[in-house]
mmCIF file of C-alpha atoms and ligand atoms in Angstrom:
data_model
loop_
_atom_site.group_PDB
_atom_site.id
_atom_site.type_symbol
_atom_site.label_atom_id
_atom_site.label_comp_id
_atom_site.label_asym_id
_atom_site.label_seq_id
_atom_site.Cartn_x
_atom_site.Cartn_y
_atom_site.Cartn_z
ATOM 1 C CA MET W 119 110.907 74.729 118.018
ATOM 2 C CA ARG W 120 109.528 77.211 120.546
ATOM 3 C CA VAL W 121 107.933 80.518 119.576
ATOM 4 C CA ILE W 122 106.639 83.497 121.504
ATOM 5 C CA GLY W 123 103.517 85.041 119.960
ATOM 6 C CA ILE W 124 102.526 88.695 120.315
ATOM 7 C CA GLU W 125 99.023 89.942 119.480
ATOM 8 C CA THR W 126 98.181 93.668 119.600
ATOM 9 C CA SER W 127 95.931 94.275 116.574
ATOM 10 C CA CYS W 128 92.972 95.743 118.444
ATOM 11 C CA ASP W 129 92.013 95.986 122.123
ATOM 12 C CA GLU W 130 93.620 92.860 123.554
ATOM 13 C CA THR W 131 97.288 92.388 124.418
ATOM 14 C CA GLY W 132 97.913 88.649 124.069
ATOM 15 C CA ILE W 133 101.242 86.870 124.590
ATOM 16 C CA ALA W 134 101.855 83.106 124.426
ATOM 17 C CA VAL W 135 104.625 80.550 124.202
ATOM 18 C CA TYR W 136 104.015 77.593 121.879
ATOM 19 C CA ASP W 137 106.289 74.580 121.414
ATOM 20 C CA ASP W 138 105.762 72.296 118.418
ATOM 21 C CA GLU W 139 106.416 69.171 120.511
ATOM 22 C CA LYS W 140 104.925 70.137 123.860
ATOM 23 C CA GLY W 141 102.084 72.345 122.622
ATOM 24 C CA LEU W 142 100.966 75.528 124.333
ATOM 25 C CA LEU W 143 103.219 76.297 127.318
ATOM 26 C CA SER W 144 101.628 79.547 128.485
ATOM 27 C CA HIS W 145 99.356 82.337 127.442
ATOM 28 C CA ALA W 146 98.694 85.707 129.021
ATOM 29 C CA LEU W 147 95.986 88.135 128.011
ATOM 30 C CA TYR W 148 95.089 91.651 128.981
ATOM 31 C CA SER W 149 91.768 92.984 127.719
ATOM 32 C CA GLN W 150 91.259 96.731 127.377
ATOM 33 C CA VAL W 151 87.467 96.396 127.512
ATOM 34 C CA LYS W 152 87.080 98.630 130.581
ATOM 35 C CA LEU W 153 89.259 101.347 129.051
ATOM 36 C CA HIS W 154 87.066 101.667 125.950
ATOM 37 C CA ALA W 155 83.666 100.992 127.564
ATOM 38 C CA ASP W 156 82.999 104.687 128.356
ATOM 39 C CA TYR W 157 83.380 105.525 124.658
ATOM 40 C CA GLY W 158 81.146 102.735 123.362
ATOM 41 C CA GLY W 159 83.911 101.333 121.137
ATOM 42 C CA VAL W 160 87.669 101.046 120.680
ATOM 43 C CA VAL W 161 89.553 104.380 120.705
ATOM 44 C CA PRO W 162 92.652 103.599 118.585
ATOM 45 C CA GLU W 163 95.090 105.985 120.293
ATOM 46 C CA LEU W 164 94.124 104.766 123.771
ATOM 47 C CA ALA W 165 94.496 101.176 122.550
ATOM 48 C CA SER W 166 98.077 101.798 121.319
ATOM 49 C CA ARG W 167 99.094 103.470 124.567
ATOM 50 C CA ASP W 168 97.651 100.675 126.673
ATOM 51 C CA HIS W 169 99.479 98.032 124.601
ATOM 52 C CA VAL W 170 102.711 99.961 125.318
ATOM 53 C CA ARG W 171 101.973 99.770 129.044
ATOM 54 C CA LYS W 172 101.076 96.082 129.145
ATOM 55 C CA ILE W 173 103.207 94.338 126.547
ATOM 56 C CA ILE W 174 106.513 93.961 128.430
ATOM 57 C CA PRO W 175 104.984 92.792 131.754
ATOM 58 C CA LEU W 176 102.884 90.254 129.808
ATOM 59 C CA ILE W 177 105.926 88.964 127.892
ATOM 60 C CA LYS W 178 107.735 88.475 131.200
ATOM 61 C CA GLN W 179 104.688 86.710 132.629
ATOM 62 C CA ALA W 180 104.268 84.393 129.631
ATOM 63 C CA LEU W 181 107.966 83.435 129.719
ATOM 64 C CA SER W 182 107.877 82.770 133.453
ATOM 65 C CA ASP W 183 104.583 80.788 133.233
ATOM 66 C CA ALA W 184 106.189 78.686 130.490
ATOM 67 C CA ASN W 185 109.180 78.135 132.767
ATOM 68 C CA CYS W 186 111.593 79.463 130.205
ATOM 69 C CA THR W 187 113.921 82.341 129.456
ATOM 70 C CA GLN W 188 114.802 84.098 126.220
ATOM 71 C CA ASP W 189 117.440 81.406 125.580
ATOM 72 C CA ASP W 190 114.699 78.772 125.248
ATOM 73 C CA ILE W 191 112.861 80.795 122.584
ATOM 74 C CA ASP W 192 113.676 79.962 118.949
ATOM 75 C CA GLY W 193 111.591 82.597 117.241
ATOM 76 C CA ILE W 194 109.199 85.516 117.577
ATOM 77 C CA ALA W 195 105.818 85.936 115.913
ATOM 78 C CA TYR W 196 103.838 89.171 116.055
ATOM 79 C CA THR W 197 100.596 90.250 114.413
ATOM 80 C CA LYS W 198 101.529 92.368 111.388
ATOM 81 C CA GLY W 199 97.944 93.053 110.240
ATOM 82 C CA PRO W 200 95.138 93.618 109.554
ATOM 83 C CA GLY W 201 94.059 95.841 112.443
ATOM 84 C CA LEU W 202 94.562 99.291 113.958
ATOM 85 C CA VAL W 203 97.874 100.579 112.661
ATOM 86 C CA GLY W 204 99.055 102.169 115.924
ATOM 87 C CA ALA W 205 98.199 99.065 117.921
ATOM 88 C CA LEU W 206 99.876 96.807 115.338
ATOM 89 C CA LEU W 207 103.046 98.906 115.427
ATOM 90 C CA VAL W 208 103.427 98.379 119.176
ATOM 91 C CA GLY W 209 103.549 94.592 118.745
ATOM 92 C CA ALA W 210 105.670 94.820 115.601
ATOM 93 C CA CYS W 211 108.243 97.168 117.234
ATOM 94 C CA VAL W 212 108.534 95.027 120.347
ATOM 95 C CA GLY W 213 108.635 91.785 118.347
ATOM 96 C CA ARG W 214 111.338 93.091 116.018
ATOM 97 C CA ALA W 215 113.343 94.649 118.856
ATOM 98 C CA LEU W 216 113.305 91.380 120.822
ATOM 99 C CA ALA W 217 114.359 89.473 117.712
ATOM 100 C CA PHE W 218 117.294 91.842 117.250
ATOM 101 C CA ALA W 219 118.314 91.842 120.915
ATOM 102 C CA TRP W 220 117.934 88.087 121.376
ATOM 103 C CA GLY W 221 119.392 87.243 117.964
ATOM 104 C CA LYS W 222 116.328 85.177 116.972
ATOM 105 C CA PRO W 223 114.301 85.042 113.745
ATOM 106 C CA ALA W 224 110.948 86.818 113.619
ATOM 107 C CA VAL W 225 107.899 86.794 111.389
ATOM 108 C CA GLY W 226 104.823 89.004 111.027
ATOM 109 C CA VAL W 227 101.589 87.004 111.177
ATOM 110 C CA HIS W 228 98.253 87.694 109.480
ATOM 111 C CA HIS W 229 95.677 88.114 112.261
ATOM 112 C CA MET W 230 92.947 86.222 110.371
ATOM 113 C CA GLU W 231 95.324 83.346 109.629
ATOM 114 C CA GLY W 232 95.843 83.229 113.390
ATOM 115 C CA HIS W 233 92.069 82.918 113.926
ATOM 116 C CA LEU W 234 91.775 80.372 111.112
ATOM 117 C CA LEU W 235 94.432 78.109 112.644
ATOM 118 C CA ALA W 236 93.252 78.538 116.278
ATOM 119 C CA PRO W 237 91.387 75.155 116.239
ATOM 120 C CA MET W 238 94.850 73.565 115.764
ATOM 121 C CA LEU W 239 95.509 74.426 119.426
ATOM 122 C CA GLU W 240 92.852 71.862 120.458
ATOM 123 C CA GLU W 241 93.119 68.078 120.791
ATOM 124 C CA ASP W 242 90.901 67.218 117.870
ATOM 125 C CA VAL W 243 92.446 69.087 114.935
ATOM 126 C CA PRO W 244 90.848 69.325 111.494
ATOM 127 C CA GLU W 245 92.688 67.791 108.557
ATOM 128 C CA PHE W 246 93.121 69.758 105.340
ATOM 129 C CA PRO W 247 91.237 70.620 103.238
ATOM 130 C CA PHE W 248 88.432 72.338 105.121
ATOM 131 C CA LEU W 249 86.043 75.223 104.840
ATOM 132 C CA ALA W 250 86.609 78.078 107.297
ATOM 133 C CA LEU W 251 83.994 80.547 108.409
ATOM 134 C CA LEU W 252 85.889 83.479 109.932
ATOM 135 C CA VAL W 253 83.622 85.794 111.884
ATOM 136 C CA SER W 254 85.244 88.515 113.955
ATOM 137 C CA GLY W 255 84.680 92.149 114.840
ATOM 138 C CA GLY W 256 86.531 93.374 111.760
ATOM 139 C CA HIS W 257 86.011 90.625 109.169
ATOM 140 C CA SER W 258 83.530 88.011 107.949
ATOM 141 C CA MET W 259 84.915 85.572 105.422
ATOM 142 C CA MET W 260 84.263 82.168 103.923
ATOM 143 C CA VAL W 261 87.575 80.551 103.019
ATOM 144 C CA ALA W 262 88.500 77.310 101.249
ATOM 145 C CA VAL W 263 91.624 76.082 103.038
ATOM 146 C CA GLU W 264 93.833 73.552 101.267
ATOM 147 C CA GLY W 265 96.781 73.989 103.619
ATOM 148 C CA ILE W 266 98.590 76.671 105.585
ATOM 149 C CA GLY W 267 98.796 79.733 103.348
ATOM 150 C CA ARG W 268 96.699 78.059 100.655
ATOM 151 C CA TYR W 269 93.547 80.085 101.027
ATOM 152 C CA GLU W 270 90.817 80.946 98.584
ATOM 153 C CA VAL W 271 88.409 83.588 99.850
ATOM 154 C CA LEU W 272 84.996 82.438 98.564
ATOM 155 C CA GLY W 273 82.927 85.200 100.129
ATOM 156 C CA GLU W 274 83.189 88.261 102.359
ATOM 157 C CA SER W 275 80.972 90.813 104.033
ATOM 158 C CA VAL W 276 80.083 93.653 101.698
ATOM 159 C CA ASP W 277 79.437 95.944 104.693
ATOM 160 C CA ASP W 278 79.567 95.273 108.459
ATOM 161 C CA ALA W 279 81.398 92.216 109.786
ATOM 162 C CA ALA W 280 79.259 89.781 111.811
ATOM 163 C CA GLY W 281 80.801 90.898 115.118
ATOM 164 C CA GLU W 282 80.405 94.541 114.165
ATOM 165 C CA ALA W 283 76.698 93.928 113.461
ATOM 166 C CA PHE W 284 76.356 92.284 116.890
ATOM 167 C CA ASP W 285 78.128 95.232 118.541
ATOM 168 C CA LYS W 286 76.165 97.939 116.713
ATOM 169 C CA THR W 287 72.806 96.245 117.344
ATOM 170 C CA ALA W 288 73.722 95.783 121.003
ATOM 171 C CA LYS W 289 74.509 99.509 121.210
ATOM 172 C CA LEU W 290 71.080 100.322 119.739
ATOM 173 C CA MET W 291 69.589 98.202 122.503
ATOM 174 C CA GLY W 292 71.468 100.171 125.131
ATOM 175 C CA LEU W 293 73.937 97.379 125.945
ATOM 176 C CA ASP W 294 77.495 98.265 126.898
ATOM 177 C CA TYR W 295 80.557 97.690 124.718
ATOM 178 C CA PRO W 296 81.526 95.050 123.690
ATOM 179 C CA GLY W 297 77.937 94.251 122.908
ATOM 180 C CA GLY W 298 78.222 90.898 121.095
ATOM 181 C CA PRO W 299 78.439 88.620 124.141
ATOM 182 C CA ARG W 300 75.942 90.813 126.029
ATOM 183 C CA LEU W 301 73.415 90.633 123.212
ATOM 184 C CA ALA W 302 73.862 86.836 123.112
ATOM 185 C CA LYS W 303 73.152 86.664 126.841
ATOM 186 C CA LEU W 304 69.984 88.734 126.449
ATOM 187 C CA ALA W 305 68.915 86.604 123.456
ATOM 188 C CA ALA W 306 69.022 83.502 125.650
ATOM 189 C CA LYS W 307 66.029 84.930 127.565
ATOM 190 C CA GLY W 308 64.103 85.670 124.358
ATOM 191 C CA GLU W 309 61.293 83.577 122.893
ATOM 192 C CA PRO W 310 62.380 81.691 119.775
ATOM 193 C CA SER W 311 61.000 83.107 116.510
ATOM 194 C CA HIS W 312 58.869 85.787 118.215
ATOM 195 C CA TYR W 313 60.029 88.209 115.528
ATOM 196 C CA ARG W 314 61.394 87.238 112.141
ATOM 197 C CA PHE W 315 64.321 89.246 110.832
ATOM 198 C CA PRO W 316 65.481 88.926 107.197
ATOM 199 C CA ARG W 317 68.279 86.517 106.172
ATOM 200 C CA PRO W 318 70.299 88.974 104.031
ATOM 201 C CA MET W 319 71.605 87.862 100.621
ATOM 202 C CA THR W 320 70.397 84.280 100.990
ATOM 203 C CA ASP W 321 67.813 84.758 98.217
ATOM 204 C CA ARG W 322 70.504 85.064 95.531
ATOM 205 C CA PRO W 323 73.497 82.927 94.615
ATOM 206 C CA GLY W 324 76.943 83.663 96.014
ATOM 207 C CA LEU W 325 78.804 83.512 99.287
ATOM 208 C CA ASP W 326 79.108 87.181 100.250
ATOM 209 C CA PHE W 327 77.431 88.468 103.394
ATOM 210 C CA SER W 328 75.696 91.717 104.294
ATOM 211 C CA PHE W 329 74.766 92.519 107.878
ATOM 212 C CA SER W 330 74.141 96.257 108.034
ATOM 213 C CA GLY W 331 70.464 95.891 107.029
ATOM 214 C CA LEU W 332 69.828 93.719 110.083
ATOM 215 C CA LYS W 333 70.928 96.553 112.317
ATOM 216 C CA THR W 334 68.402 98.881 110.623
ATOM 217 C CA PHE W 335 65.719 96.204 110.921
ATOM 218 C CA ALA W 336 66.518 95.939 114.638
ATOM 219 C CA ALA W 337 66.353 99.748 115.032
ATOM 220 C CA ASN W 338 62.916 99.837 113.377
ATOM 221 C CA THR W 339 61.630 96.950 115.500
ATOM 222 C CA ILE W 340 62.901 98.592 118.702
ATOM 223 C CA ALA W 341 61.137 101.849 117.753
ATOM 224 C CA ALA W 342 57.843 100.113 116.938
ATOM 225 C CA GLU W 343 57.587 97.759 119.919
ATOM 226 C CA PRO W 344 57.109 98.332 123.657
ATOM 227 C CA ASP W 345 60.192 98.998 125.768
ATOM 228 C CA ASP W 346 60.157 96.136 128.251
ATOM 229 C CA GLU W 347 62.754 93.514 129.133
ATOM 230 C CA GLN W 348 60.988 90.557 127.467
ATOM 231 C CA THR W 349 60.512 92.476 124.209
ATOM 232 C CA ARG W 350 64.175 93.450 124.219
ATOM 233 C CA ALA W 351 65.150 89.835 124.768
ATOM 234 C CA ASN W 352 62.841 88.743 121.926
ATOM 235 C CA ILE W 353 64.427 91.285 119.581
ATOM 236 C CA ALA W 354 67.942 90.172 120.571
ATOM 237 C CA ARG W 355 66.874 86.572 119.947
ATOM 238 C CA ALA W 356 65.459 87.377 116.512
ATOM 239 C CA PHE W 357 68.643 89.224 115.547
ATOM 240 C CA GLU W 358 70.855 86.355 116.685
ATOM 241 C CA GLU W 359 68.650 83.791 114.905
ATOM 242 C CA ALA W 360 68.934 85.797 111.682
ATOM 243 C CA VAL W 361 72.741 86.031 111.839
ATOM 244 C CA VAL W 362 73.167 82.360 112.752
ATOM 245 C CA ASP W 363 70.729 81.191 110.077
ATOM 246 C CA THR W 364 72.353 83.354 107.414
ATOM 247 C CA LEU W 365 75.820 82.038 108.269
ATOM 248 C CA ALA W 366 74.530 78.440 108.272
ATOM 249 C CA ILE W 367 72.873 78.845 104.859
ATOM 250 C CA LYS W 368 76.114 80.258 103.407
ATOM 251 C CA CYS W 369 78.227 77.493 104.972
ATOM 252 C CA LYS W 370 75.953 74.818 103.505
ATOM 253 C CA ARG W 371 76.253 76.451 100.102
ATOM 254 C CA ALA W 372 80.059 76.691 100.356
ATOM 255 C CA LEU W 373 80.351 73.043 101.470
ATOM 256 C CA LYS W 374 78.347 72.005 98.437
ATOM 257 C CA GLN W 375 80.477 74.164 96.152
ATOM 258 C CA THR W 376 83.801 72.852 97.507
ATOM 259 C CA GLY W 377 82.751 69.265 98.269
ATOM 260 C CA TYR W 378 84.453 69.559 101.687
ATOM 261 C CA ASN W 379 82.967 67.894 104.766
ATOM 262 C CA ARG W 380 84.984 69.647 107.465
ATOM 263 C CA LEU W 381 84.022 73.100 108.709
ATOM 264 C CA VAL W 382 86.123 75.336 110.941
ATOM 265 C CA ILE W 383 84.548 78.339 112.640
ATOM 266 C CA ALA W 384 86.818 80.913 114.239
ATOM 267 C CA GLY W 385 87.002 84.580 115.250
ATOM 268 C CA GLY W 386 85.172 86.319 118.109
ATOM 269 C CA VAL W 387 81.630 85.453 116.940
ATOM 270 C CA SER W 388 82.503 81.733 116.876
ATOM 271 C CA ALA W 389 82.265 81.962 120.694
ATOM 272 C CA ASN W 390 78.489 82.328 120.197
ATOM 273 C CA SER W 391 76.876 79.158 121.504
ATOM 274 C CA ARG W 392 73.823 79.295 119.239
ATOM 275 C CA LEU W 393 76.114 79.527 116.205
ATOM 276 C CA ARG W 394 78.203 76.575 117.407
ATOM 277 C CA GLU W 395 75.120 74.444 118.112
ATOM 278 C CA SER W 396 73.453 75.284 114.850
ATOM 279 C CA LEU W 397 76.548 74.532 112.749
ATOM 280 C CA ALA W 398 77.305 71.348 114.703
ATOM 281 C CA GLU W 399 73.758 70.101 114.009
ATOM 282 C CA MET W 400 74.017 71.038 110.358
ATOM 283 C CA MET W 401 77.359 69.266 109.933
ATOM 284 C CA GLN W 402 75.998 66.170 111.642
ATOM 285 C CA SER W 403 73.042 66.067 109.279
ATOM 286 C CA LEU W 404 75.451 66.431 106.339
ATOM 287 C CA GLY W 405 77.711 63.655 107.637
ATOM 288 C CA GLY W 406 80.575 66.070 108.292
ATOM 289 C CA LYS W 407 82.156 67.672 111.297
ATOM 290 C CA VAL W 408 82.592 71.120 112.788
ATOM 291 C CA TYR W 409 85.757 72.314 114.567
ATOM 292 C CA TYR W 410 86.223 75.402 116.687
ATOM 293 C CA PRO W 411 88.681 76.727 119.259
ATOM 294 C CA ARG W 412 87.888 76.794 122.981
ATOM 295 C CA GLY W 413 86.030 79.990 123.984
ATOM 296 C CA GLU W 414 89.083 81.988 125.047
ATOM 297 C CA PHE W 415 90.854 81.321 121.727
ATOM 298 C CA CYS W 416 87.842 82.417 119.634
ATOM 299 C CA THR W 417 88.526 86.041 120.525
ATOM 300 C CA ASP W 418 91.934 87.699 120.099
ATOM 301 C CA ASN W 419 94.844 85.954 121.828
ATOM 302 C CA GLY W 420 98.589 85.376 121.541
ATOM 303 C CA ALA W 421 98.375 81.581 121.273
ATOM 304 C CA MET W 422 96.971 81.606 117.735
ATOM 305 C CA ILE W 423 99.718 84.033 116.642
ATOM 306 C CA ALA W 424 102.453 81.872 118.202
ATOM 307 C CA TYR W 425 101.020 78.780 116.455
ATOM 308 C CA ALA W 426 100.703 80.416 113.026
ATOM 309 C CA GLY W 427 104.119 82.097 113.351
ATOM 310 C CA LEU W 428 105.788 78.823 114.291
ATOM 311 C CA GLN W 429 104.505 77.158 111.109
ATOM 312 C CA ARG W 430 105.945 79.959 108.986
ATOM 313 C CA LEU W 431 109.277 80.234 110.840
ATOM 314 C CA LYS W 432 109.695 76.465 110.584
ATOM 315 C CA ALA W 433 109.244 76.798 106.824
ATOM 316 C CA GLY W 434 112.059 79.388 106.782
ATOM 317 C CA GLN W 435 109.788 82.389 106.295
ATOM 318 C CA ILE W 436 111.881 84.872 108.241
ATOM 319 C CA GLU W 437 111.455 88.610 107.790
ATOM 320 C CA ASP W 438 114.043 91.393 107.679
ATOM 321 C CA LEU W 439 114.474 94.060 110.339
ATOM 322 C CA ALA W 440 111.916 96.512 108.952
ATOM 323 C CA VAL W 441 109.014 97.238 111.312
ATOM 324 C CA LYS W 442 105.804 96.892 109.330
ATOM 325 C CA GLY W 443 102.148 97.139 110.263
ATOM 326 C CA MET W 444 99.572 96.382 107.576
ATOM 327 C CA PRO W 445 96.099 97.767 108.454
ATOM 328 C CA ARG W 446 94.785 96.068 105.288
ATOM 329 C CA TRP W 447 96.229 92.792 104.095
ATOM 330 C CA PRO W 448 94.350 90.336 101.832
ATOM 331 C CA LEU W 449 94.381 86.830 103.340
ATOM 332 C CA ASP W 450 94.794 85.167 99.955
ATOM 333 C CA SER W 451 98.036 87.065 99.266
ATOM 334 C CA LEU W 452 99.941 84.992 101.867
ATOM 335 C CA PRO W 453 102.616 82.598 100.655
ATOM 336 C CA PRO W 454 101.998 78.868 101.125
ATOM 337 C CA VAL W 455 103.910 76.904 103.747
HETATM 338 O O1 KG4 D 588 88.127 88.134 116.877
HETATM 339 P P1 KG4 D 588 87.783 89.203 117.811
HETATM 340 O O2 KG4 D 588 88.172 89.048 119.265
HETATM 341 O O3 KG4 D 588 88.390 90.569 117.371
HETATM 342 C C1 KG4 D 588 88.554 90.910 116.026
HETATM 343 O O4 KG4 D 588 89.502 90.383 115.382
HETATM 344 O O5 KG4 D 588 87.703 91.691 115.556
HETATM 345 O O6 KG4 D 588 86.212 89.409 117.697
HETATM 346 C C2 KG4 D 588 85.520 90.303 118.501
HETATM 347 C C3 KG4 D 588 84.045 90.301 118.080
HETATM 348 C C4 KG4 D 588 83.263 91.430 118.713
HETATM 349 O O7 KG4 D 588 82.495 92.040 117.709
HETATM 350 C C5 KG4 D 588 82.392 90.711 119.732
HETATM 351 O O8 KG4 D 588 81.182 91.365 120.010
HETATM 352 C C6 KG4 D 588 82.150 89.374 119.054
HETATM 353 O O9 KG4 D 588 83.405 89.066 118.482
HETATM 354 N N1 KG4 D 588 81.728 88.329 120.005
HETATM 355 C C7 KG4 D 588 80.511 87.740 119.996
HETATM 356 C C8 KG4 D 588 80.507 86.816 121.081
HETATM 357 N N2 KG4 D 588 81.721 86.889 121.700
HETATM 358 C C9 KG4 D 588 82.458 87.810 121.021
HETATM 359 N N3 KG4 D 588 79.460 87.890 119.179
HETATM 360 C C10 KG4 D 588 78.377 87.134 119.417
HETATM 361 N N4 KG4 D 588 78.280 86.255 120.427
HETATM 362 C C11 KG4 D 588 79.307 86.055 121.276
HETATM 363 N N5 KG4 D 588 79.201 85.170 122.269
HETATM 364 ZN ZN1 ZN D 589 90.475 88.927 115.912
#
């Protein structure tokens, strides 16, 4: 079976062709980063309009890179939610229209399920069950995964998502949007443990996260300390250490609670090298293993949507002609495959 995946939930237009025997045949991505940079964040209406401009050329490119035509495609998968409703509707309209015109089945995919399954695009795939730490710009979640669509959300962020905290703190430090990767780069020049930021909600039981206090702590530290490059790097380092440590503490707790020894990390923040190193070390010391997608599939992309959609289409989960975008959509409400 061969599926074309369409991702338009936020500020990246991602299209990919995935074949269940041959693997990933092509993937094309257009990032709107430059468009939104002047505004310091994603402007939803501009995002929708830019998806409209880019989606068809990217679909053509992905098909041609995969050396196939519409006749070789067996199904269409598009991101149905969660995300920006206008942006989602662009992908959903195009996905549904192609399905109708080409006479192929289509399915709407949950964006976070896409992230969660992204490590399946790599050589070394995790077996079920596993624990998944999903850390993106919009969501932070700890999920017990027994199979595709068999998800139990064990914990979530009660305020900012991990990526959002990175972006907001980066903005406070005068770094351009999207700040997460820029803050990580600055942190690499910082002295380890020069400042100590709190590890929110680790002093009480439970698997929920809270990151908005860290941003305030960073703001207060910035105001109290001198404004030079090394100090800024030290603050970035302390912030990153606090986020990574907090996530590691929660993962350890969740592994103990579930008894699992495989950990998947996915979503934009899983591209963070300190987080990857720290969790890899922790899993090694626990006798387990960590899995994550290659860097370009940590952030939004069409490949993860094609993969997730293929699993659902193969299981006969085909949707009707209605065009739906779901800005909010609980992950644990998905049907099992
Ligand atoms: O998954 P994603 O591409 O989009 C959403 O679904 O939200 O995640 C984007 C988020 C942004 O907040 C971005 O700053 C963050 O991931 N991010 C990083 C890094 N790369 C991306 N955060 C920390 N370190 C990184 N290297
Ligand atoms: Zn995402």
